[in-house]
Amino acid sequence: MSPTRRALIQALSDGAFHSGEALGRELGVSRAAVWKQIRKLQQEGWAIDCVPGQGYRCRQLSANLNAEAILAALPVSAQPWLAGIRILPEVDSTNSELLRQATAGLPAGTVCVAEWQTAGRGRRGRAWVSPQSGNIYASVLWRYAGGASVLEGLSLVVGLVLLETLADMGIPDLALKWPNDVLARQRKLAGILLEMGGDPSGDCQVVIGIGLNCQLPDALDAAIGQPWIDLSRLLPAAPDRNHVLGVLLGRLLPVLSDYDRQGFSAYRDRWLQHDACRGQPVQIWQGDALLTGVARGVDAQGALCVETAAGVHVFHGGEVSLRVVP
Ligand code: BTN
């Protein structure tokens, strides 16, 4: 991103009107250059008002990410689990950043949050569209001694914690799509990507990446390629991301600290209450192989159960894709 573009977005992020002249002065460019950048942002789908006599205003941006504001929303009881918060204006991927740093001994409970991801990653090798338009891109590092097997079902539990956090904030119509998509009105609101490092049978670390759509420009429909929704379309006003993050971390960190003792079975009943697919006809793709059946919830490990004519098949995550048959 060019420094001018970044400075312009930064200047407009307060939601107030700024004249072209003032922006030009602030950015050290001409008014025409400001106008050119504004046109480009509008073409990308940013909701920028141009009002004669008042100037430019962006209605999409919410307050910048801020560690103090996140901490203010984090309950005192969860503070011992938080090792530190890194806030980056831009990064390739917050997951990649923590995976790189994990080998240098970063402690469990370190959180990395970014305003913009230039190479955000999703499950199954897909990209996670991550514009600088006021969304949440956050990763948390945790360490476990018992190897990868203790992590089974953890990604489902992260989805559950996120859904319960959002539901308590008054967001309606939420559901979980196995393994860990959070849906609202049957559209994708958030995705979770867990990545492991270290010794798969001993001391290992896991990076838990959460992408939560808060305000996405309409123009990204094609890039996202699946039905999506964001918090600004579900709430009367754009959410305060710092508050959402603080409250979410307050619930997530204690769960992570205890997960190797609890396992998925402690959360299974709660997860099933929000299962978007249970009882529905579904298709399961594993590479090019297709299996059809009826979704029957998840077992005590968080594996998906699908009933077919040949009996119940159990899927343990990984490269499996689940679709509800319309
Ligand atoms: C999915 O495909 O549903 C998972 C999306 C996970 C996106 C988040 S955004 C923060 C973290 N950094 C990444 O590159 N990916 C995860």
Coordinates of C-alpha atoms and ligand atoms in Angstrom, one line a residue:
M1 CA 0.0 0.0 0.0
S2 CA 1.3 3.4 -0.9
P3 CA 2.1 5.8 2.1
T4 CA -0.4 8.3 0.7
R5 CA -3.2 5.8 0.5
R6 CA -2.4 4.5 4.0
A7 CA -2.3 8.1 5.4
L8 CA -5.6 8.9 3.7
I9 CA -7.4 5.9 5.2
Q10 CA -5.9 6.8 8.5
A11 CA -7.1 10.4 8.3
L12 CA -10.6 9.3 7.2
S13 CA -10.8 6.7 10.0
D14 CA -12.5 9.1 12.4
G15 CA -15.7 9.2 10.3
A16 CA -15.6 13.0 10.3
F17 CA -15.6 15.3 7.3
H18 CA -12.2 16.4 5.9
S19 CA -11.7 19.0 3.2
G20 CA -9.6 18.1 0.2
E21 CA -7.4 21.0 0.9
A22 CA -6.8 19.9 4.6
L23 CA -6.2 16.3 3.5
G24 CA -3.7 17.4 0.8
R25 CA -1.8 19.5 3.4
E26 CA -1.7 16.6 5.8
L27 CA -0.6 14.1 3.2
G28 CA 1.8 16.4 1.4
V29 CA 0.0 16.0 -2.0
S30 CA -2.2 18.1 -4.2
R31 CA -6.0 18.2 -3.9
A32 CA -6.2 16.5 -7.3
A33 CA -4.1 13.6 -5.9
V34 CA -6.4 13.3 -2.9
W35 CA -9.4 13.2 -5.3
K36 CA -7.7 10.5 -7.4
Q37 CA -7.1 8.3 -4.3
I38 CA -10.7 8.9 -3.1
R39 CA -12.1 7.8 -6.5
K40 CA -10.0 4.6 -6.4
L41 CA -11.2 3.8 -2.9
Q42 CA -14.8 4.4 -4.0
Q43 CA -14.3 2.1 -7.0
E44 CA -13.1 -0.6 -4.6
G45 CA -16.4 -0.3 -2.8
W46 CA -15.5 2.0 0.1
A47 CA -18.5 4.1 1.3
I48 CA -17.0 7.6 1.0
D49 CA -19.3 10.6 0.9
C50 CA -18.2 13.7 -1.0
V51 CA -20.2 16.6 0.2
P52 CA -19.7 20.1 -1.4
G53 CA -18.5 22.6 1.2
Q54 CA -17.8 19.9 3.7
G55 CA -15.3 17.5 2.1
Y56 CA -14.9 13.8 2.3
R57 CA -16.1 11.4 5.0
C58 CA -15.8 7.6 5.2
R59 CA -18.8 5.9 6.8
Q60 CA -17.2 2.5 7.0
L61 CA -14.3 2.8 9.3
S62 CA -14.5 2.2 13.0
A63 CA -12.0 3.3 15.7
N64 CA -8.4 2.0 15.2
L65 CA -7.2 -1.0 17.0
N66 CA -5.7 0.0 20.3
A67 CA -4.1 -2.3 23.0
E68 CA -5.3 -0.2 25.9
A69 CA -8.9 -0.3 24.7
I70 CA -8.7 -4.0 24.2
L71 CA -7.3 -4.4 27.7
A72 CA -10.1 -2.3 29.1
A73 CA -12.7 -4.7 27.8
L74 CA -10.7 -7.8 29.0
P75 CA -12.1 -9.1 32.4
V76 CA -9.6 -8.9 35.2
S77 CA -10.0 -12.7 35.8
A78 CA -8.6 -13.4 32.2
Q79 CA -5.7 -10.9 32.4
P80 CA -3.1 -13.5 33.8
W81 CA -3.5 -15.5 30.6
L82 CA -2.6 -12.6 28.3
A83 CA 1.1 -12.5 27.7
G84 CA 1.0 -9.5 25.3
I85 CA -0.9 -7.8 22.4
R86 CA 0.9 -6.8 19.2
I87 CA -1.1 -4.5 17.0
L88 CA 0.2 -4.2 13.4
P89 CA -1.0 -1.7 10.8
E90 CA -0.3 -4.4 8.2
V91 CA 1.1 -7.9 8.0
D92 CA 1.0 -10.8 5.5
S93 CA -1.0 -12.9 7.9
T94 CA -1.3 -12.6 11.7
N95 CA -1.1 -16.5 11.9
S96 CA 2.1 -16.4 9.8
E97 CA 3.5 -13.7 12.1
L98 CA 2.9 -15.7 15.3
L99 CA 4.2 -18.9 13.7
R100 CA 7.5 -17.1 12.8
Q101 CA 7.8 -15.7 16.3
A102 CA 6.8 -18.9 18.1
T103 CA 10.1 -20.5 17.3
A104 CA 11.9 -17.5 19.0
G105 CA 10.2 -18.5 22.3
L106 CA 7.2 -16.1 22.3
P107 CA 5.1 -17.1 25.4
A108 CA 1.6 -18.7 25.3
G109 CA -1.1 -16.1 25.4
T110 CA 0.5 -13.7 22.9
V111 CA -2.0 -12.1 20.7
C112 CA -1.3 -10.5 17.3
V113 CA -3.9 -8.3 15.6
A114 CA -3.7 -6.4 12.3
E115 CA -5.6 -3.7 10.5
W116 CA -4.8 -5.2 7.2
Q117 CA -3.5 -8.6 6.0
T118 CA -1.8 -8.6 2.6
A119 CA -1.9 -12.5 2.4
G120 CA -4.6 -13.6 4.8
R121 CA -5.0 -17.3 4.8
G122 CA -8.2 -19.4 5.2
R123 CA -8.8 -23.2 5.5
R124 CA -8.0 -25.6 2.8
G125 CA -5.4 -23.4 1.2
R126 CA -7.9 -20.6 0.4
A127 CA -7.2 -16.9 0.8
W128 CA -9.0 -14.9 3.5
V129 CA -9.9 -11.5 2.0
S130 CA -8.5 -9.0 4.5
P131 CA -9.0 -5.4 3.4
Q132 CA -8.2 -2.4 5.7
S133 CA -11.8 -1.6 6.2
G134 CA -12.3 -2.3 9.9
N135 CA -12.5 -6.0 10.3
I136 CA -10.9 -8.3 13.0
Y137 CA -7.9 -10.3 12.0
A138 CA -6.5 -11.8 15.2
S139 CA -4.2 -14.7 16.2
V140 CA -3.4 -16.2 19.6
L141 CA -0.4 -18.4 20.4
W142 CA -0.8 -21.2 22.8
R143 CA 1.5 -24.1 23.9
Y144 CA 0.6 -27.6 24.9
A145 CA 2.8 -30.4 26.3
G146 CA 0.6 -33.4 25.2
G147 CA 1.1 -33.2 21.4
A148 CA -1.4 -32.7 18.6
S149 CA -3.9 -35.3 20.0
V150 CA -4.9 -33.0 22.9
L151 CA -6.0 -30.4 20.3
E152 CA -8.7 -32.5 18.7
G153 CA -11.9 -30.5 18.6
L154 CA -10.2 -27.2 19.7
S155 CA -11.1 -25.4 16.5
L156 CA -14.8 -26.2 17.0
V157 CA -14.6 -24.9 20.6
V158 CA -13.0 -21.6 19.3
G159 CA -16.0 -21.2 17.0
L160 CA -18.3 -21.9 19.9
V161 CA -16.6 -19.3 22.1
L162 CA -16.8 -16.7 19.3
L163 CA -20.5 -17.5 18.6
E164 CA -21.4 -17.3 22.3
T165 CA -19.5 -14.0 22.7
L166 CA -21.4 -12.5 19.7
A167 CA -24.7 -13.8 20.8
D168 CA -24.3 -12.2 24.2
M169 CA -23.6 -8.9 22.4
G170 CA -27.1 -9.2 20.9
I171 CA -26.2 -10.5 17.5
P172 CA -29.2 -12.6 16.2
D173 CA -29.5 -15.8 14.1
L174 CA -26.0 -17.2 14.7
A175 CA -25.1 -20.8 13.9
L176 CA -22.0 -23.0 13.6
K177 CA -21.1 -24.9 10.4
W178 CA -18.7 -27.7 11.0
P179 CA -15.8 -27.5 11.7
N180 CA -15.7 -23.9 12.7
D181 CA -17.5 -21.4 10.5
V182 CA -19.7 -18.9 12.4
L183 CA -22.7 -18.1 10.3
A184 CA -25.3 -15.4 10.7
R185 CA -28.5 -15.5 8.6
Q186 CA -26.9 -18.6 6.9
R187 CA -24.0 -16.4 5.6
K188 CA -20.4 -16.6 6.7
L189 CA -19.6 -14.1 9.5
A190 CA -16.3 -15.5 10.8
G191 CA -13.7 -18.2 10.0
I192 CA -11.1 -19.9 12.1
L193 CA -7.7 -21.3 11.1
L194 CA -5.7 -23.4 13.5
E195 CA -2.1 -24.1 12.7
M196 CA 0.4 -26.2 14.6
G197 CA 4.2 -26.1 15.1
G198 CA 6.7 -27.9 17.3
D199 CA 6.7 -31.6 18.1
P200 CA 3.3 -33.2 17.1
S201 CA 3.8 -35.9 19.8
G202 CA 5.2 -33.7 22.6
D203 CA 5.7 -29.9 23.2
C204 CA 3.8 -28.2 20.5
Q205 CA 2.4 -24.8 19.8
V206 CA -0.9 -23.8 18.1
V207 CA -1.8 -20.5 16.5
I208 CA -5.5 -19.8 16.5
G209 CA -6.4 -17.4 13.8
I210 CA -9.8 -15.6 13.8
G211 CA -11.2 -13.6 11.0
L212 CA -14.4 -11.7 11.9
N213 CA -16.2 -9.6 9.3
C214 CA -17.1 -6.3 10.9
Q215 CA -17.5 -4.1 7.8
L216 CA -16.7 -5.3 4.4
P217 CA -17.2 -3.3 1.2
D218 CA -19.9 -4.7 -1.1
A219 CA -17.4 -4.7 -4.0
L220 CA -15.7 -7.7 -2.5
D221 CA -18.5 -10.2 -3.4
A222 CA -16.6 -11.7 -6.2
A223 CA -13.3 -12.0 -4.4
I224 CA -14.9 -13.7 -1.4
G225 CA -16.9 -16.1 -3.6
Q226 CA -19.4 -17.3 -1.0
P227 CA -22.3 -15.8 0.8
W228 CA -21.0 -13.5 3.6
I229 CA -22.2 -11.0 6.1
D230 CA -20.6 -8.6 8.5
L231 CA -21.4 -7.1 11.9
S232 CA -22.4 -3.7 10.5
R233 CA -25.2 -5.4 8.6
L234 CA -26.4 -7.2 11.8
L235 CA -26.2 -4.3 14.3
P236 CA -27.6 -0.8 14.2
A237 CA -24.1 0.7 14.5
A238 CA -20.6 -0.4 13.5
P239 CA -19.1 -2.4 16.3
D240 CA -16.1 -1.2 18.4
R241 CA -13.5 -3.8 17.4
N242 CA -11.4 -3.2 20.6
H243 CA -14.4 -4.0 22.8
V244 CA -15.3 -7.1 20.7
L245 CA -11.7 -8.3 20.9
G246 CA -11.3 -7.7 24.7
V247 CA -14.5 -9.6 25.5
L248 CA -13.7 -12.4 23.1
L249 CA -10.2 -12.8 24.5
G250 CA -11.6 -12.8 28.0
R251 CA -13.6 -15.9 27.2
L252 CA -11.1 -17.6 24.9
L253 CA -7.9 -17.4 27.0
P254 CA -9.3 -19.4 30.0
V255 CA -10.7 -22.0 27.6
L256 CA -7.3 -22.4 25.9
S257 CA -5.5 -22.7 29.3
D258 CA -7.7 -25.6 30.3
Y259 CA -8.3 -27.4 26.9
D260 CA -5.8 -30.1 27.3
R261 CA -7.5 -31.2 30.5
Q262 CA -11.1 -30.7 29.3
G263 CA -11.1 -31.8 25.7
F264 CA -14.0 -31.4 23.3
S265 CA -16.5 -33.6 25.2
A266 CA -16.9 -30.8 27.8
Y267 CA -18.3 -28.5 25.1
R268 CA -20.1 -31.0 22.8
D269 CA -23.6 -30.3 24.0
R270 CA -23.2 -26.5 23.7
W271 CA -21.7 -26.9 20.2
L272 CA -24.7 -29.1 19.1
Q273 CA -27.2 -26.5 20.2
H274 CA -25.9 -24.2 17.4
D275 CA -25.2 -26.8 14.7
A276 CA -26.4 -25.4 11.4
C277 CA -26.3 -28.7 9.5
R278 CA -27.7 -31.3 11.9
G279 CA -30.5 -33.3 10.3
Q280 CA -29.9 -31.7 6.9
P281 CA -28.9 -33.5 3.6
V282 CA -25.2 -32.8 3.0
Q283 CA -22.4 -33.4 0.6
I284 CA -18.9 -34.2 1.8
W285 CA -16.0 -33.5 -0.5
Q286 CA -12.6 -35.1 0.2
G287 CA -10.5 -34.0 -2.7
D288 CA -12.5 -35.3 -5.7
A289 CA -14.4 -37.9 -3.8
L290 CA -18.0 -37.1 -3.0
L291 CA -20.2 -38.6 -0.3
T292 CA -23.8 -37.7 0.4
G293 CA -25.8 -38.3 3.5
V294 CA -27.6 -36.7 6.4
A295 CA -25.5 -34.7 9.0
R296 CA -25.9 -36.2 12.4
G297 CA -23.9 -33.8 14.6
V298 CA -20.5 -34.4 16.0
D299 CA -19.0 -37.1 18.3
A300 CA -17.1 -36.6 21.6
Q301 CA -13.9 -35.7 19.7
G302 CA -15.7 -33.1 17.5
A303 CA -15.6 -35.3 14.4
L304 CA -18.5 -34.9 11.9
C305 CA -21.0 -37.8 11.7
V306 CA -22.8 -38.3 8.4
E307 CA -25.4 -41.0 8.0
T308 CA -25.4 -42.8 4.6
A309 CA -27.1 -45.8 3.2
A310 CA -23.9 -47.8 4.1
G311 CA -23.9 -46.6 7.8
V312 CA -22.5 -43.6 9.7
H313 CA -19.2 -42.1 8.4
V314 CA -17.0 -40.0 10.8
F315 CA -14.9 -37.2 9.5
H316 CA -12.0 -35.7 11.5
G317 CA -11.6 -32.3 9.9
G318 CA -8.5 -31.6 7.8
E319 CA -9.2 -31.3 4.1
V320 CA -12.9 -32.1 4.2
S321 CA -15.5 -29.7 2.8
L322 CA -19.1 -29.8 3.9
R323 CA -22.0 -28.4 1.9
V324 CA -25.7 -28.5 2.8
V325 CA -27.7 -29.7 -0.2
P326 CA -30.1 -26.9 -1.1
Ligands
BTN1 C1 -11.5 -19.9 7.1 O1 -11.2 -20.3 5.9 O2 -12.7 -19.9 7.4 C2 -10.5 -19.5 8.1 C3 -10.2 -18.1 8.0 C4 -9.2 -17.6 9.1 C5 -8.8 -16.1 8.9 C6 -8.0 -15.6 10.0 S1 -7.8 -13.9 9.9 C7 -6.5 -14.0 11.1 C8 -5.7 -15.2 10.8 N1 -4.7 -14.9 9.9 C9 -4.8 -15.5 8.7 O3 -4.1 -15.4 7.7 N2 -5.9 -16.3 8.8 C10 -6.6 -16.2 10.1

